[in-house]
mmCIF file of C-alpha atoms and ligand atoms in Angstrom:
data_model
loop_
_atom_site.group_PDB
_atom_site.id
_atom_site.type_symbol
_atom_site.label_atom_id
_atom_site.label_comp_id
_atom_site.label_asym_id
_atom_site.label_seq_id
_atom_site.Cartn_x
_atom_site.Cartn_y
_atom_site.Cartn_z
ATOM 1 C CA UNK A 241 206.760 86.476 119.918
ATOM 2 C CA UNK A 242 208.062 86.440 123.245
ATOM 3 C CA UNK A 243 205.031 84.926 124.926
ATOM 4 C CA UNK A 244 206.151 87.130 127.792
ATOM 5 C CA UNK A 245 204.089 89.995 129.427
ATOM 6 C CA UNK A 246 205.991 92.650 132.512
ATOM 7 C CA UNK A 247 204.067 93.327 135.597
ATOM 8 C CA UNK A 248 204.906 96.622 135.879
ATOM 9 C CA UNK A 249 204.469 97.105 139.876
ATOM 10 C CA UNK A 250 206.796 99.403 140.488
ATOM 11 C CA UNK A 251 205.888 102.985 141.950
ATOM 12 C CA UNK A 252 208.644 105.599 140.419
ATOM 13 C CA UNK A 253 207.731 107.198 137.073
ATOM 14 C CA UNK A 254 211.292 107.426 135.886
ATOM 15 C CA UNK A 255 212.169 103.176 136.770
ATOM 16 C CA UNK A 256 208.867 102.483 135.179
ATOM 17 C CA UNK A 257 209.999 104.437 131.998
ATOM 18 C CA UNK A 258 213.186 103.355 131.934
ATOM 19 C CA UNK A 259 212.367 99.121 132.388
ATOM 20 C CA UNK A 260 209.543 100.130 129.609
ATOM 21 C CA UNK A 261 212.710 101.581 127.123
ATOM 22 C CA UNK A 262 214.550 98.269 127.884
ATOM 23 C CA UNK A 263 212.392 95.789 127.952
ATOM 24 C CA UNK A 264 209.384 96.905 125.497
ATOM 25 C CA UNK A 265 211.135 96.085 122.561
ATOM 26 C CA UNK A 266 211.772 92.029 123.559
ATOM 27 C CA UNK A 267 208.280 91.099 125.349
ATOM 28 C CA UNK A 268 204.506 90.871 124.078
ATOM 29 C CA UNK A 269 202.958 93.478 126.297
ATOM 30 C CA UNK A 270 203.687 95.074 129.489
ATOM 31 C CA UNK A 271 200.866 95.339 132.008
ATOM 32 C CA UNK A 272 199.944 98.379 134.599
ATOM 33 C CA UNK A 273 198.110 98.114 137.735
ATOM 34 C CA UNK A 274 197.077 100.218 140.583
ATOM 35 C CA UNK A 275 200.357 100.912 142.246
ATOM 36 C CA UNK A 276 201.889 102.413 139.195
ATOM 37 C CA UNK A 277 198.877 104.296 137.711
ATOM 38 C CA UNK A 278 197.564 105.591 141.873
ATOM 39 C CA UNK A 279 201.022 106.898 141.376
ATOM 40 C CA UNK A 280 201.466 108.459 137.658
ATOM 41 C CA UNK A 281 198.034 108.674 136.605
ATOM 42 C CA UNK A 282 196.366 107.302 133.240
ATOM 43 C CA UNK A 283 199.037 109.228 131.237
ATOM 44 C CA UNK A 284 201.297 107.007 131.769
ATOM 45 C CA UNK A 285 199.985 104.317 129.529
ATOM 46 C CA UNK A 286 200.491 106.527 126.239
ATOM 47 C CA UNK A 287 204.120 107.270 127.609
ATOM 48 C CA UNK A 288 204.537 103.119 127.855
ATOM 49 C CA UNK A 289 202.568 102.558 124.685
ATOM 50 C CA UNK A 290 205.936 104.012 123.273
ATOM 51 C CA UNK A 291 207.376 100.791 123.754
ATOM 52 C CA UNK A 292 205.352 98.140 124.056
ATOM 53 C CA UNK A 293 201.048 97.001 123.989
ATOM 54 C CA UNK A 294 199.884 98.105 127.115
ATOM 55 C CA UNK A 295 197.165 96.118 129.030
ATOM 56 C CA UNK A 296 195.960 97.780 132.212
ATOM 57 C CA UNK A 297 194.913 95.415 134.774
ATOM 58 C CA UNK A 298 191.814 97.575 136.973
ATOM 59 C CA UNK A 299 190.185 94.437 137.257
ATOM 60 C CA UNK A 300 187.289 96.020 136.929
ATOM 61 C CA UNK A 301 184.528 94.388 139.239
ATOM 62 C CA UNK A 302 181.001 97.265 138.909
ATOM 63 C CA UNK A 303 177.524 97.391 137.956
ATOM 64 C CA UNK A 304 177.668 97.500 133.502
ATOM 65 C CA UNK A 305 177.134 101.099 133.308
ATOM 66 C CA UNK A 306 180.253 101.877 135.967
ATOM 67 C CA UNK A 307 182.112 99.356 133.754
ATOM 68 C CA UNK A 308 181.737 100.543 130.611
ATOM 69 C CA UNK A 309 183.191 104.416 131.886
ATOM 70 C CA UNK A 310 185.930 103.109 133.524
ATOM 71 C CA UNK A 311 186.887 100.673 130.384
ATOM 72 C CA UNK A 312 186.108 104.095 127.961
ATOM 73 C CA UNK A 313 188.531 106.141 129.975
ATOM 74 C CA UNK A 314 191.381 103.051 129.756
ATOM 75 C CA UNK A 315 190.944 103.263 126.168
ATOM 76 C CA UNK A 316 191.055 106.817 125.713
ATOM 77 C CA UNK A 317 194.030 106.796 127.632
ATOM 78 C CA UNK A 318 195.701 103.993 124.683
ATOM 79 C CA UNK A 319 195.392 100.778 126.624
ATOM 80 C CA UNK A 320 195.560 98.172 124.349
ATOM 81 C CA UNK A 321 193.644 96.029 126.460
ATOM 82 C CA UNK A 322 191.752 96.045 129.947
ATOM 83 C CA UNK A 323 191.354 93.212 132.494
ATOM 84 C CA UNK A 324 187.605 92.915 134.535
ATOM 85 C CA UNK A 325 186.756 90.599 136.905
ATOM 86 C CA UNK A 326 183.988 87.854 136.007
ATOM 87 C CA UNK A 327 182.442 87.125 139.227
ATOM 88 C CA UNK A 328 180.122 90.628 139.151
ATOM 89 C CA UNK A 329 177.973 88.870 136.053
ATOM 90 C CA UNK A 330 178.237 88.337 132.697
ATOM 91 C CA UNK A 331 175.763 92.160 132.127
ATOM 92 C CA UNK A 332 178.768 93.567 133.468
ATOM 93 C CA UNK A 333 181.813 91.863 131.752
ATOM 94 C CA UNK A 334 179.909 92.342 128.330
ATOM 95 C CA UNK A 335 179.579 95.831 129.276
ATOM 96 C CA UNK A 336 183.249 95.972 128.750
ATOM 97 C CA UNK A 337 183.564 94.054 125.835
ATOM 98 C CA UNK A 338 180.980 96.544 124.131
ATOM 99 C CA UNK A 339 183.413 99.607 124.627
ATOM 100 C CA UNK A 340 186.028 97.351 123.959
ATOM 101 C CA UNK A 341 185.301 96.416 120.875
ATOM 102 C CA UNK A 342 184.265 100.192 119.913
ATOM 103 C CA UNK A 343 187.760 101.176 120.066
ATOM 104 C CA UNK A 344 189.089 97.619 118.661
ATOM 105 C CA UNK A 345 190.876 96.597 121.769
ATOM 106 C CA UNK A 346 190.343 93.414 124.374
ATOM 107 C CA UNK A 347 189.198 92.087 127.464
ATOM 108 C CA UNK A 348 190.707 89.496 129.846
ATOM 109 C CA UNK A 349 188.683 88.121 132.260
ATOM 110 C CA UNK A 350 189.918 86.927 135.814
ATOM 111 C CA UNK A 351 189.085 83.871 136.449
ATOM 112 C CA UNK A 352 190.729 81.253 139.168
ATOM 113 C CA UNK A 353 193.455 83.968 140.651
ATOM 114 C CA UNK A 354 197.370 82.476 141.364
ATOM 115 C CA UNK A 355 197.370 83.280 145.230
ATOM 116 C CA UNK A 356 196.301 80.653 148.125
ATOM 117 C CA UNK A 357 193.091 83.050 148.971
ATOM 118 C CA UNK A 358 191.652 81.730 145.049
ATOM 119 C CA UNK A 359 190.985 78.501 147.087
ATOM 120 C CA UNK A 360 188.858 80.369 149.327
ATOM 121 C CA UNK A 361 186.391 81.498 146.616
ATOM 122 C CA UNK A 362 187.123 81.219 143.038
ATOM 123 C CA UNK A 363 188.511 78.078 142.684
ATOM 124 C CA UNK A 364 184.571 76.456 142.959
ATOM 125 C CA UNK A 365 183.572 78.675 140.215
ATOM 126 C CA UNK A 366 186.439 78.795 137.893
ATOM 127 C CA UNK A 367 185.136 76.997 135.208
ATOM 128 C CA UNK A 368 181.927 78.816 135.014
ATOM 129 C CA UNK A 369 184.040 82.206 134.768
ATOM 130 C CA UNK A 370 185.887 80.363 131.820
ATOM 131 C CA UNK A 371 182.250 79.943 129.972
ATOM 132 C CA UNK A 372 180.900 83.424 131.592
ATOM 133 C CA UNK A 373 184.214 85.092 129.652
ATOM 134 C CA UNK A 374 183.827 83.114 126.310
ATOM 135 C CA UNK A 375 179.552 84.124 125.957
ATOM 136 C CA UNK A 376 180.105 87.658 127.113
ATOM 137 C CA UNK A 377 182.764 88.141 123.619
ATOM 138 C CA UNK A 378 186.108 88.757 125.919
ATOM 139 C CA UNK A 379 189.373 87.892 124.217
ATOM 140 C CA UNK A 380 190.456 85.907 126.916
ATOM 141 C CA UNK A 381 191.532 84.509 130.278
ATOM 142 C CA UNK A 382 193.829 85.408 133.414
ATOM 143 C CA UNK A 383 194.644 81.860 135.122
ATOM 144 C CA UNK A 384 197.294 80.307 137.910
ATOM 145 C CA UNK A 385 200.749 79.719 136.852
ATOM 146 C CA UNK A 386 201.129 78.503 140.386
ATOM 147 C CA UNK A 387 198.436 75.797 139.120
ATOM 148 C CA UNK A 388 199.591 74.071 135.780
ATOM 149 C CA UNK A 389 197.119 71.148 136.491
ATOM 150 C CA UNK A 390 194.652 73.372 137.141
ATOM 151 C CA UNK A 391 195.691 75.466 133.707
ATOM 152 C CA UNK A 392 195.390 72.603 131.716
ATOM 153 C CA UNK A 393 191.472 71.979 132.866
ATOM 154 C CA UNK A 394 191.027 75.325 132.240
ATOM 155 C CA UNK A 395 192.603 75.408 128.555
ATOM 156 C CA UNK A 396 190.425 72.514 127.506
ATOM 157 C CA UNK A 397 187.472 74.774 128.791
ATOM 158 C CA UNK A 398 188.647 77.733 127.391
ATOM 159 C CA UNK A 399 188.628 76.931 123.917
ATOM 160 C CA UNK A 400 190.078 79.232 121.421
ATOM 161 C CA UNK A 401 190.501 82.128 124.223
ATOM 162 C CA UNK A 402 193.725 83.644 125.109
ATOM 163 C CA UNK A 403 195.275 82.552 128.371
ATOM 164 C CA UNK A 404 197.421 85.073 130.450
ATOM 165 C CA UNK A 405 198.926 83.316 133.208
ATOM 166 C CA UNK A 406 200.504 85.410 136.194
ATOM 167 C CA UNK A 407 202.571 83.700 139.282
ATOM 168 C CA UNK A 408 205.326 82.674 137.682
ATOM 169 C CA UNK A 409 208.338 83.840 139.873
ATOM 170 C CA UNK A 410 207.673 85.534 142.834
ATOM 171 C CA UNK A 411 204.613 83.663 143.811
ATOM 172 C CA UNK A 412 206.302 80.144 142.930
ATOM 173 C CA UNK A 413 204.734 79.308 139.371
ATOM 174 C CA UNK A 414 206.917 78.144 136.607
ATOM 175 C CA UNK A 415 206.754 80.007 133.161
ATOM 176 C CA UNK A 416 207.328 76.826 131.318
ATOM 177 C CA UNK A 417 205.326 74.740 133.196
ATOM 178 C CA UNK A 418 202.913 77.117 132.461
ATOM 179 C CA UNK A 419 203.056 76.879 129.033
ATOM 180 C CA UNK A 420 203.193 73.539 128.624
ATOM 181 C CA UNK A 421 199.555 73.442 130.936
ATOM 182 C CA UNK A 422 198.137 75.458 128.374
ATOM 183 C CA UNK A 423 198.949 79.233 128.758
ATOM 184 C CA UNK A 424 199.764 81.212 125.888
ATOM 185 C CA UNK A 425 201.993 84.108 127.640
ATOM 186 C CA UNK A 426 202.693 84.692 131.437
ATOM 187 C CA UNK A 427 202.935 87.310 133.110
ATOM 188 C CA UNK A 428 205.984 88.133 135.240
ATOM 189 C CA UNK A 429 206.444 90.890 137.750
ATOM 190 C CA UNK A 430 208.406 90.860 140.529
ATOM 191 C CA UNK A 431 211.317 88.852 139.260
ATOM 192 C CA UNK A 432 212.017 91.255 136.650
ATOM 193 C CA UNK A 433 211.215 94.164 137.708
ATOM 194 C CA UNK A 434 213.352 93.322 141.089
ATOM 195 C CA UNK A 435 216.428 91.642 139.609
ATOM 196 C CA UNK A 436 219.644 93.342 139.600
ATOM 197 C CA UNK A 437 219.581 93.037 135.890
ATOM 198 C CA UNK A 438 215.780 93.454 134.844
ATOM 199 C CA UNK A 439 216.997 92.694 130.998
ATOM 200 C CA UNK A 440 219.282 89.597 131.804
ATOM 201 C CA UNK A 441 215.717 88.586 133.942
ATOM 202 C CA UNK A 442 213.556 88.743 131.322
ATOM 203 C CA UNK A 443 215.796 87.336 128.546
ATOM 204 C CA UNK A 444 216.442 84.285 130.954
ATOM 205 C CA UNK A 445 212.579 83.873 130.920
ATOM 206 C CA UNK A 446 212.500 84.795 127.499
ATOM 207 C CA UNK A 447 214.852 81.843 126.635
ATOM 208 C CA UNK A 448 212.767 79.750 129.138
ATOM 209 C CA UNK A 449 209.785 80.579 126.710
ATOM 210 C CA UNK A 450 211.474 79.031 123.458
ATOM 211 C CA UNK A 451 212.092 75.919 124.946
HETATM 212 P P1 BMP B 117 204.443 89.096 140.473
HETATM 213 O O1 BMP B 117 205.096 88.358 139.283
HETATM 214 O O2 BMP B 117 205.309 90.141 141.043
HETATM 215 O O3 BMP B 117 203.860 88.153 141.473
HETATM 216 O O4 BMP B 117 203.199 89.936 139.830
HETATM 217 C C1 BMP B 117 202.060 89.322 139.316
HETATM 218 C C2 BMP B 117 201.139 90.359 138.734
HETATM 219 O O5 BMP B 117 199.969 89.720 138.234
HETATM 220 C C3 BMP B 117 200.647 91.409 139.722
HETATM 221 O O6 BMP B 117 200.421 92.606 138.999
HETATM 222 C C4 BMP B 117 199.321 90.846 140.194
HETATM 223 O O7 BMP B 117 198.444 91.874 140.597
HETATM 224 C C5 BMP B 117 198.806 90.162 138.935
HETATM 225 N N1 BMP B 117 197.920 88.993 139.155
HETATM 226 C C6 BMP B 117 198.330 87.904 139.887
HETATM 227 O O8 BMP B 117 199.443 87.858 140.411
HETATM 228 N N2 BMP B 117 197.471 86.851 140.041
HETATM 229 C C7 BMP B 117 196.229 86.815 139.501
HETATM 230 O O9 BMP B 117 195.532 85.833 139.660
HETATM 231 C C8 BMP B 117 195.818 87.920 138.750
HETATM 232 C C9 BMP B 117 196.673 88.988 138.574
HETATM 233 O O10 BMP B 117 196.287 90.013 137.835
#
């Protein structure tokens, strides 16, 4: 176990594919957002699901009934997970888990987001996302890599959940630090997917990891 996930950002089918064949194999899971699937569509997952767990981060943020379509459609398309945002209610993130746990796949819940803006808004109400993911049934958590000391409050909240951890890189956060704070895999994007040598990136974080 790697305790590494991709943020696949990029927009071209054919790099997505081809960073997918290289890197699937050595990392936990590789996650899809907007960019890529505005560009490729929902098929793309099942192409990706070739070589690696797939989690597609909509962060899905509607009323339950909108929620649960949009999760069955991820699903049907092979995501292995699905990422929702907390702050629309706990009716609505448990609308997810429902069809979630239909097809025997997860939910990650946002909670305090890695960019300055979280200070703005979620920061207050982290906490209470932490205990609004755990009584709706979700898996786990998404929470700051460019915060360790606010990761490690948020671990000892969090319980047995899973924590995802994105920032690391790009935005500043460190993937060790990360870990150490209480995250069980980040998520890296940018300095992968941008490095000259995406593999000899994500090997160096890999190797980072097993410290
Ligand atoms: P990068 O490593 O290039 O900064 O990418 C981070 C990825 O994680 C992006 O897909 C972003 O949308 C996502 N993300 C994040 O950066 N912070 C959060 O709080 C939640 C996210 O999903």
């Amino acid at each position: 176990k790697s305790r590494l996930i991709i943020a696949l950002d990029v927009t071209d089918r054919t790099e997505a594919l081809s960073i997918a064949e290289k890197l699937g194999g050595a990392v936990d899971a590789i996650k899809v957002n907007y960019p890529l699937v505005l560009v490729c569509g929902l098929g793309i997952i099942k192409d990706i699901k070739k070589y690696a767990n797939v989690i597609a981060d909509f962060k899905v943020a509607d009323i339950p009934n909108t929620n649960s379509l949009i999760c069955r459609e991820t699903f049907e398309a092979g995501a292995d997970a699905i990422i929702c945002q907390g702050f629309v209610g706990k009716d609505s993130v448990k609308a997810c888990v429902d069809v979630a746990n239909k097809y025997g796949r997860e939910v990650y819940v946002v909670t305090e987001m890695s960019h300055p803006g979280a200070l703005d808004f979620l920061q207050p109400h982290a906490f209470e996302l932490v205990d609004l993911a755990f009584r709706a049934g979700a898996s786990g958590i998404i929470a700051p890599a460019t915060r360790p000391e606010r990761l490690v409050d948020i671990r000892c909240r969090a319980g047995d959940m899973k924590i995802l951890s994105p920032g690391v890189g790009a935005q500043g956060g460190d993937a060790r630090k990360a870990i150490d704070a209480g995250a069980d895999f980040v998520i890296v994007g940018r300095s992968i997917y941008n490095a000259e040598d995406p593999y000899a990136a994500a090997v160096n974080f890999i190797e980072q990891l097993r410290r």
